[in-house]
XYZ file of C-alpha atoms in Angstrom:
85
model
C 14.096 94.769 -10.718
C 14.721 92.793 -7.442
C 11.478 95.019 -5.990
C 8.982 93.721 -8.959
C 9.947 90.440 -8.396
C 9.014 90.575 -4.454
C 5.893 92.225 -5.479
C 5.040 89.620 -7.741
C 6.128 87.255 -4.893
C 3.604 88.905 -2.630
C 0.707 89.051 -4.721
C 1.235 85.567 -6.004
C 1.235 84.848 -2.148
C -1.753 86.041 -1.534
C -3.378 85.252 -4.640
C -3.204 81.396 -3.176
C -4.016 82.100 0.289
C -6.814 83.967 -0.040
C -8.181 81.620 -2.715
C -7.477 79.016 -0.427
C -9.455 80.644 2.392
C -12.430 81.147 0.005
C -12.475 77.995 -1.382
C -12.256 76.218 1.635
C -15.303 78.494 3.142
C -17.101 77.684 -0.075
C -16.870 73.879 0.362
C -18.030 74.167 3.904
C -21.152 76.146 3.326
C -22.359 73.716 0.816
C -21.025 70.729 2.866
C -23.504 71.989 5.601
C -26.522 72.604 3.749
C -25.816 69.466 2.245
C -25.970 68.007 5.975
C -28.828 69.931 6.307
C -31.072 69.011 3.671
C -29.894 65.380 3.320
C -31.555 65.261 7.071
C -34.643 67.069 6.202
C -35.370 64.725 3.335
C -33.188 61.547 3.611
C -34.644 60.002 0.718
C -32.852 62.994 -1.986
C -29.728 61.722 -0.194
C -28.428 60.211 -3.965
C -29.910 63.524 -5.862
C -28.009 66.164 -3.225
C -24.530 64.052 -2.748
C -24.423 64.226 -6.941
C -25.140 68.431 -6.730
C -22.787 68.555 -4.183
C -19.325 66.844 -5.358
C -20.785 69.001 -9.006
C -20.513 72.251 -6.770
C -17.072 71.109 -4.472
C -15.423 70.668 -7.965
C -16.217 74.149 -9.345
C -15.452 75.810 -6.635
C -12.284 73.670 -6.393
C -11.376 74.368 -9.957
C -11.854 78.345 -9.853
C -9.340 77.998 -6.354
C -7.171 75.698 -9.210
C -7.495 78.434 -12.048
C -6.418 81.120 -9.343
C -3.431 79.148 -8.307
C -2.521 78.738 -12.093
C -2.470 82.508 -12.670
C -0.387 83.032 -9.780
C 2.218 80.344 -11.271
C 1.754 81.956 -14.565
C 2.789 85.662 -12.881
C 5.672 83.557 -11.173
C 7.654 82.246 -13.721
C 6.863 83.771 -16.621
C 6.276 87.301 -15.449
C 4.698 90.176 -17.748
C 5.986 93.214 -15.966
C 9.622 92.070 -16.262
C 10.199 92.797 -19.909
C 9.783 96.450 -20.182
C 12.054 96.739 -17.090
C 14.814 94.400 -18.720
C 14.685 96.852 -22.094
């Protein structure tokens, strides 16, 4: 019992982090070709800030989602009841 629940510890450790990584990469990528284009073509500075706080929330709220399944596997874990029978 005591090893499933470090397991579940683990994964739901890493679940976070590495969503955390990705998301974090994510947001920087389109940060800089937001930089990018923004000085190519100042004037679509309005049109590319609007796309880019659209994107930075998506990718925010599939890091969110990720983080929510990890919870979920935390507290109220699947793989306990057959174990506890």
């Amino acid at each position: 019992m005591e090893n499933v629940l470090g397991l579940v510890a683990l994964a739901a450790g890493l679940i976070v982090g590495l969503g955390a990584i990705g998301a974090s990469i994510g947001i920087a990528l389109v940060g800089g070709k937001y930089l990018e284009a923004s000085a190519r073509q100042p004037e679509l500075i309005n049109e590319l800030q609007t796309k880019l706080f659209i994107l930075a929330g998506l990718i925010d709220a599939a890091f969110l989602i990720g983080v929510a399944i990890a919870l979920l596997f935390a507290y109220a874990n699947p793989f306990i009841a057959p174990l506890a029978a």
